[in-house]
Short mmCIF file of C-alpha atoms and ligand atoms in Angstrom, two decimals:
data_model
loop_
_atom_site.label_atom_id
_atom_site.label_comp_id
_atom_site.label_asym_id
_atom_site.label_seq_id
_atom_site.Cartn_x
_atom_site.Cartn_y
_atom_site.Cartn_z
CA MET A 2 124.66 111.75 119.36
CA SER A 3 120.88 112.11 119.15
CA THR A 4 118.96 112.64 122.37
CA ARG A 5 115.68 111.65 120.77
CA PRO A 6 114.10 108.44 122.06
CA SER A 7 114.67 105.38 119.88
CA ILE A 8 112.04 102.92 118.77
CA LEU A 9 111.92 99.86 116.53
CA ILE A 10 109.28 99.07 113.92
CA ALA A 11 109.56 95.30 113.72
CA ARG A 12 107.97 94.98 110.26
CA ASN A 13 107.55 97.35 107.32
CA VAL A 14 104.81 99.95 107.61
CA PHE A 15 103.49 102.53 105.14
CA PRO A 16 105.88 105.43 104.38
CA GLU A 17 103.55 108.03 105.88
CA VAL A 18 103.43 106.11 109.16
CA LEU A 19 107.22 105.88 109.23
CA ALA A 20 107.45 109.61 108.49
CA LYS A 21 105.05 110.42 111.32
CA LEU A 22 107.11 108.38 113.79
CA ARG A 23 110.35 109.98 112.56
CA GLU A 24 109.00 113.40 113.58
CA HIS A 25 109.37 112.24 117.19
CA PHE A 26 111.86 109.38 117.37
CA ASP A 27 114.97 107.80 115.99
CA VAL A 28 113.37 104.91 114.18
CA ASP A 29 115.03 101.59 113.46
CA THR A 30 113.33 99.56 110.74
CA ASN A 31 113.47 96.01 109.45
CA ASP A 32 113.75 96.75 105.74
CA GLU A 33 113.93 93.08 104.77
CA ASP A 34 110.54 92.67 106.46
CA ASN A 35 111.38 89.15 107.68
CA PRO A 36 109.76 88.16 110.98
CA LEU A 37 112.38 88.63 113.72
CA SER A 38 113.23 85.70 115.99
CA PRO A 39 113.08 86.36 119.76
CA SER A 40 116.88 86.77 119.92
CA GLN A 41 116.97 89.07 116.87
CA LEU A 42 114.16 91.12 118.38
CA ALA A 43 115.93 91.36 121.75
CA ALA A 44 119.16 92.45 120.03
CA ARG A 45 117.39 95.08 117.93
CA LEU A 46 115.54 96.42 120.98
CA GLN A 47 118.61 97.30 123.03
CA GLY A 48 118.36 100.98 123.99
CA LYS A 49 114.83 101.28 122.50
CA VAL A 50 111.89 102.65 124.48
CA GLY A 51 109.15 101.50 122.12
CA VAL A 52 108.42 98.83 119.57
CA ILE A 53 105.69 98.36 116.98
CA THR A 54 105.02 94.67 116.44
CA THR A 55 102.70 92.50 114.37
CA GLY A 56 101.23 89.10 115.20
CA SER A 57 104.47 87.54 113.91
CA GLU A 58 106.59 88.78 116.83
CA ARG A 59 106.38 87.13 120.23
CA VAL A 60 106.67 89.47 123.22
CA ASP A 61 107.12 87.45 126.40
CA ALA A 62 108.73 87.63 129.84
CA ALA A 63 112.20 86.77 128.50
CA LEU A 64 112.07 89.51 125.88
CA ILE A 65 110.80 92.09 128.34
CA ALA A 66 113.51 91.12 130.84
CA ALA A 67 116.14 91.49 128.12
CA CYS A 68 114.93 95.02 127.24
CA PRO A 69 114.87 97.05 130.47
CA GLN A 70 114.42 100.38 128.68
CA LEU A 71 111.28 99.34 126.84
CA LYS A 72 108.17 101.31 127.83
CA ILE A 73 105.58 100.39 125.18
CA VAL A 74 104.81 97.49 122.83
CA ALA A 75 102.23 98.45 120.21
CA ASN A 76 100.74 95.60 118.19
CA ILE A 77 99.39 96.21 114.69
CA ALA A 78 96.52 93.75 115.23
CA VAL A 79 93.42 93.56 117.35
CA GLY A 80 94.39 90.06 118.52
CA TYR A 81 97.35 89.97 120.90
CA ASN A 82 97.99 86.32 121.64
CA ASN A 83 101.59 87.00 120.53
CA PHE A 84 101.87 89.03 123.76
CA ASP A 85 102.29 87.50 127.21
CA LEU A 86 100.15 90.30 128.62
CA PRO A 87 100.50 89.36 132.32
CA ALA A 88 104.32 89.37 131.96
CA ILE A 89 104.31 92.68 130.07
CA THR A 90 101.99 94.19 132.68
CA ALA A 91 104.03 92.84 135.60
CA ALA A 92 107.07 94.62 134.15
CA GLY A 93 105.17 97.93 133.91
CA VAL A 94 105.31 98.05 130.10
CA LEU A 95 102.31 99.46 128.28
CA ALA A 96 100.78 97.21 125.61
CA SER A 97 98.34 98.35 122.93
CA ASN A 98 96.41 96.79 120.04
CA THR A 99 94.31 98.13 117.13
CA PRO A 100 90.61 97.55 117.88
CA ASP A 101 87.63 99.12 116.06
CA VAL A 102 89.45 100.33 112.94
CA LEU A 103 89.30 96.84 111.41
CA THR A 104 85.89 95.64 112.61
CA GLU A 105 83.77 96.22 109.49
CA THR A 106 86.53 95.26 107.02
CA THR A 107 87.18 92.00 108.86
CA ALA A 108 83.47 91.24 108.99
CA ASP A 109 83.27 91.86 105.22
CA PHE A 110 86.01 89.30 104.74
CA GLY A 111 84.35 86.82 107.09
CA PHE A 112 81.29 87.06 104.92
CA ALA A 113 83.33 86.78 101.72
CA LEU A 114 84.91 83.59 103.04
CA LEU A 115 81.55 82.25 104.13
CA LEU A 116 80.08 82.87 100.67
CA ALA A 117 83.13 81.49 98.87
CA THR A 118 83.03 78.36 101.03
CA ALA A 119 79.30 77.72 100.85
CA ARG A 120 79.16 78.43 97.09
CA ARG A 121 82.39 76.53 96.29
CA LEU A 122 83.97 79.52 94.63
CA THR A 123 87.64 78.54 94.59
CA GLU A 124 87.00 74.84 93.95
CA SER A 125 84.99 75.71 90.84
CA GLU A 126 87.55 78.27 89.71
CA HIS A 127 90.35 75.70 89.98
CA PHE A 128 88.22 73.31 87.89
CA LEU A 129 87.73 75.96 85.21
CA ARG A 130 91.39 77.03 85.14
CA ALA A 131 92.44 73.39 84.82
CA GLY A 132 90.47 73.20 81.56
CA GLN A 133 88.02 70.66 82.98
CA TRP A 134 84.84 72.60 82.10
CA ASN A 135 83.47 71.05 78.95
CA ARG A 136 79.71 71.12 79.60
CA TRP A 137 77.21 72.70 81.96
CA ALA A 138 75.35 70.42 84.39
CA LEU A 139 72.43 71.04 86.70
CA ASP A 140 74.23 69.96 89.84
CA MET A 141 77.64 71.35 88.91
CA PHE A 142 79.31 72.79 92.03
CA ALA A 143 75.94 72.99 93.73
CA GLY A 144 76.69 74.31 97.20
CA ALA A 145 74.88 75.28 100.37
CA GLU A 146 72.23 77.99 100.60
CA VAL A 147 73.36 81.11 102.44
CA ASN A 148 70.26 83.35 102.37
CA GLY A 149 67.67 82.28 104.92
CA SER A 150 69.98 79.70 106.52
CA THR A 151 71.18 79.59 110.13
CA LEU A 152 74.37 81.50 110.84
CA GLY A 153 76.24 80.42 113.96
CA ILE A 154 78.87 82.68 115.49
CA LEU A 155 81.34 81.53 118.13
CA GLY A 156 82.80 84.64 119.80
CA MET A 157 80.45 87.61 119.75
CA GLY A 158 82.74 90.61 120.17
CA ARG A 159 82.80 93.58 117.82
CA ILE A 160 83.63 91.53 114.72
CA GLY A 161 81.17 88.76 115.57
CA GLN A 162 78.42 91.36 115.95
CA ALA A 163 79.32 92.96 112.61
CA ILE A 164 79.07 89.55 110.93
CA ALA A 165 75.74 88.91 112.65
CA ARG A 166 74.33 92.20 111.32
CA ARG A 167 75.41 91.32 107.79
CA GLY A 168 73.83 87.89 108.04
CA ALA A 169 70.59 88.98 109.66
CA HIS A 170 69.93 92.21 107.81
CA GLY A 171 71.62 91.50 104.47
CA PHE A 172 70.99 87.80 103.93
CA GLY A 173 67.88 87.14 106.00
CA MET A 174 69.76 84.58 108.10
CA LYS A 175 68.69 83.33 111.50
CA VAL A 176 71.61 84.21 113.76
CA ILE A 177 72.62 82.18 116.81
CA TYR A 178 75.74 82.77 118.87
CA ASN A 179 77.77 81.56 121.77
CA ASN A 180 80.14 83.73 123.75
CA ARG A 181 81.80 83.74 127.17
CA SER A 182 79.18 86.27 128.26
CA ARG A 183 75.77 86.93 126.82
CA LEU A 184 75.18 90.26 125.03
CA ASP A 185 72.76 92.81 126.45
CA ALA A 186 69.22 92.67 125.08
CA GLN A 187 69.63 95.80 122.90
CA THR A 188 72.75 94.45 121.17
CA GLU A 189 71.08 91.07 120.66
CA ALA A 190 68.11 92.88 119.08
CA ASP A 191 70.38 94.99 116.82
CA CYS A 192 72.15 91.84 115.64
CA LYS A 193 68.91 89.82 115.60
CA ALA A 194 70.99 87.20 117.38
CA ARG A 195 69.88 84.50 119.82
CA TYR A 196 72.19 83.18 122.53
CA VAL A 197 72.59 79.39 122.59
CA ASP A 198 74.98 77.02 124.33
CA LYS A 199 77.93 75.68 122.36
CA ALA A 200 76.32 72.28 121.80
CA GLU A 201 73.22 73.87 120.23
CA LEU A 202 75.41 76.18 118.16
CA LEU A 203 77.36 73.24 116.73
CA ARG A 204 74.22 71.17 116.16
CA THR A 205 72.09 73.90 114.58
CA ALA A 206 74.35 76.18 112.51
CA ASP A 207 74.35 75.79 108.73
CA HIS A 208 77.40 78.06 108.65
CA LEU A 209 79.60 78.45 111.70
CA VAL A 210 81.97 81.41 111.87
CA LEU A 211 84.73 81.54 114.49
CA VAL A 212 85.61 85.01 115.78
CA LEU A 213 86.86 84.33 119.29
CA PRO A 214 90.26 85.33 120.68
CA TYR A 215 92.94 82.65 120.98
CA SER A 216 93.89 81.59 124.51
CA ALA A 217 94.71 78.38 126.35
CA GLU A 218 90.95 78.12 126.93
CA SER A 219 90.03 78.40 123.24
CA HIS A 220 92.84 76.09 122.01
CA HIS A 221 91.18 73.45 119.80
CA ALA A 222 87.71 74.78 120.66
CA ILE A 223 86.81 73.04 117.39
CA GLY A 224 88.32 69.56 117.27
CA ALA A 225 87.14 66.13 116.17
CA ALA A 226 84.44 65.95 118.86
CA GLU A 227 82.97 69.33 117.94
CA LEU A 228 83.16 68.67 114.18
CA ALA A 229 81.25 65.44 114.79
CA GLN A 230 78.39 67.44 116.31
CA MET A 231 78.00 69.67 113.25
CA LYS A 232 75.63 68.99 110.37
CA PRO A 233 77.18 67.04 107.49
CA THR A 234 75.97 69.88 105.25
CA ALA A 235 77.54 72.61 107.43
CA THR A 236 80.39 74.95 106.57
CA LEU A 237 82.99 76.22 109.02
CA VAL A 238 84.81 79.55 108.69
CA ASN A 239 87.82 80.51 110.82
CA ILE A 240 88.92 84.15 110.69
CA ALA A 241 89.99 84.19 114.35
CA ARG A 242 93.35 82.51 115.03
CA GLY A 243 95.16 79.35 114.17
CA GLY A 244 95.00 76.88 117.04
CA ILE A 245 91.31 77.48 117.72
CA VAL A 246 90.63 74.72 115.18
CA ASP A 247 92.47 71.40 115.29
CA ASP A 248 93.58 71.58 111.65
CA ALA A 249 94.50 67.88 111.41
CA ALA A 250 91.05 66.87 112.67
CA LEU A 251 89.42 69.35 110.29
CA ALA A 252 91.29 67.92 107.29
CA VAL A 253 89.96 64.45 108.20
CA ALA A 254 86.40 65.77 108.62
CA LEU A 255 86.59 67.53 105.24
CA ARG A 256 88.04 64.51 103.46
CA GLU A 257 85.40 62.22 104.95
CA LYS A 258 82.67 64.82 104.23
CA ARG A 259 81.63 64.90 107.87
CA ILE A 260 81.11 68.60 107.24
CA ALA A 261 80.60 70.02 103.75
CA ALA A 262 83.35 72.63 103.54
CA ALA A 263 85.58 75.06 105.41
CA GLY A 264 87.00 78.53 104.78
CA LEU A 265 90.23 79.27 106.63
CA ASP A 266 92.15 82.52 106.88
CA VAL A 267 94.27 81.43 109.86
CA PHE A 268 96.22 78.26 110.60
CA GLU A 269 98.04 76.44 113.37
CA GLY A 270 101.73 77.32 112.98
CA GLU A 271 101.11 79.73 110.07
CA PRO A 272 102.56 80.58 107.61
CA LYS A 273 102.87 76.79 107.46
CA VAL A 274 99.60 75.10 106.51
CA HIS A 275 98.76 71.53 107.51
CA PRO A 276 99.64 69.52 104.37
CA ASP A 277 96.36 67.59 104.47
CA LEU A 278 94.40 70.84 104.12
CA LEU A 279 96.21 71.50 100.85
CA THR A 280 94.95 68.28 99.30
CA VAL A 281 91.25 68.39 100.20
CA PRO A 282 89.10 70.17 97.61
CA ASN A 283 86.32 71.43 99.89
CA VAL A 284 88.31 74.12 101.64
CA VAL A 285 88.97 77.76 100.77
CA LEU A 286 92.38 78.91 102.02
CA THR A 287 93.61 82.50 102.40
CA PRO A 288 96.84 83.81 103.99
CA HIS A 289 95.57 85.72 107.07
CA ILE A 290 94.17 88.68 105.14
CA ALA A 291 90.81 89.34 106.81
CA SER A 292 91.69 92.95 107.67
CA ALA A 293 93.67 93.52 104.48
CA THR A 294 92.25 96.49 102.67
CA ILE A 295 94.65 99.33 102.03
CA ALA A 296 92.54 101.76 104.05
CA THR A 297 92.19 99.44 107.02
CA ARG A 298 95.80 98.29 107.11
CA LYS A 299 96.82 101.97 107.01
CA ALA A 300 94.39 102.78 109.82
CA MET A 301 95.84 99.93 111.91
CA ALA A 302 99.43 101.08 111.36
CA HIS A 303 98.49 104.70 112.15
CA LEU A 304 96.73 103.62 115.33
CA ALA A 305 99.77 101.65 116.51
CA ALA A 306 101.97 104.67 115.75
CA ASP A 307 99.54 106.99 117.57
CA ASN A 308 99.74 104.75 120.64
CA VAL A 309 103.53 105.01 120.67
CA ILE A 310 103.60 108.76 120.03
CA ALA A 311 100.91 109.59 122.61
CA TYR A 312 102.50 107.44 125.30
CA LEU A 313 106.12 108.37 124.80
CA THR A 314 105.59 112.09 124.22
CA GLN A 315 102.66 112.82 126.57
CA GLY A 316 102.16 109.76 128.79
CA LYS A 317 98.71 109.32 127.22
CA THR A 318 97.15 106.06 126.08
CA VAL A 319 94.93 105.59 123.02
CA THR A 320 93.94 101.92 122.85
CA PRO A 321 95.83 100.36 125.76
CA LEU A 322 95.46 96.73 126.82
CA ASN A 323 96.83 97.38 130.31
CA PRO A 324 96.15 101.09 131.09
CA GLU A 325 96.89 100.44 134.76
CA VAL A 326 100.64 100.37 134.08
CA ALA A 327 100.76 103.86 132.50
CA GLY A 328 103.74 105.79 133.78
CA GLN A 329 105.29 102.88 135.69
CA ARG A 330 108.42 102.78 133.50
C1 GLV B 401 94.59 90.09 112.82
O1 GLV B 401 94.56 88.90 112.84
C2 GLV B 401 94.33 90.90 113.96
O2 GLV B 401 94.26 90.37 115.08
O3 GLV B 401 94.21 92.11 113.79
#
């Protein structure tokens, strides 16, 4: 019987990442790559000291209690709302995420979605593919101006700042933002961003991009009341998390043209999508792919693996969420 520590990789990763982990551990994999239910995950984690998860796996108090040998949970994502971090911390289990390596790639995608939404890219492509294009017209798929307009950002962490820099420096946009805490003056100057309260952000933005973490506090941060405060010409982009936007209220606002358009990469209850969003034309929908370039997804998987290797072989942490628990288990 092997004396090497055992770990589980809850979802498929790149072969080189698997190979790197196999140099140190007995590695159990989920070759079907289906998201594991809490009970499947608990069963697969018996006798395991580490697990690599994605946003699809929930790690909560019940799971941690059912897996007394577990020492580290390493998420392949910067967001970690799938973790009950206080419960994981209380049990002395180290948790890690994958910050930084995805910042610029995710900001690129935020901008792609903003452009696609404002310039009605997918709506016009569907029209063309359906064979409906039989003449050119001056106002055909005329959308909203991006260059020189006002870019609003809700949530000004690393990704929000990277989007602000693209807007300000690349597209000559006026950037306003709201965040739990105001940025220091140097960072505001680098991003050419002005702090405003949420009401002014909603009222003033031509394009509003959501980049805040999901929590009980940010649940439905954009609902019917907030949508009603936005300009009827405004676009809304959500690359943060499902649940930050009230999707049912958004579908109504889009259908009634209370805002012009939305671009959504994340959804409440994904991979299910609110059926009303599928029938409104003025929305661009993508399946949670903001960080999905090959290089970045590899970097994220490598970083999660590095967290597990460093912690289990040397007691070191790379990008911990709760460094205070190191060594407790
Ligand atoms: C993706 O959504 C992430 O949090 O990395």
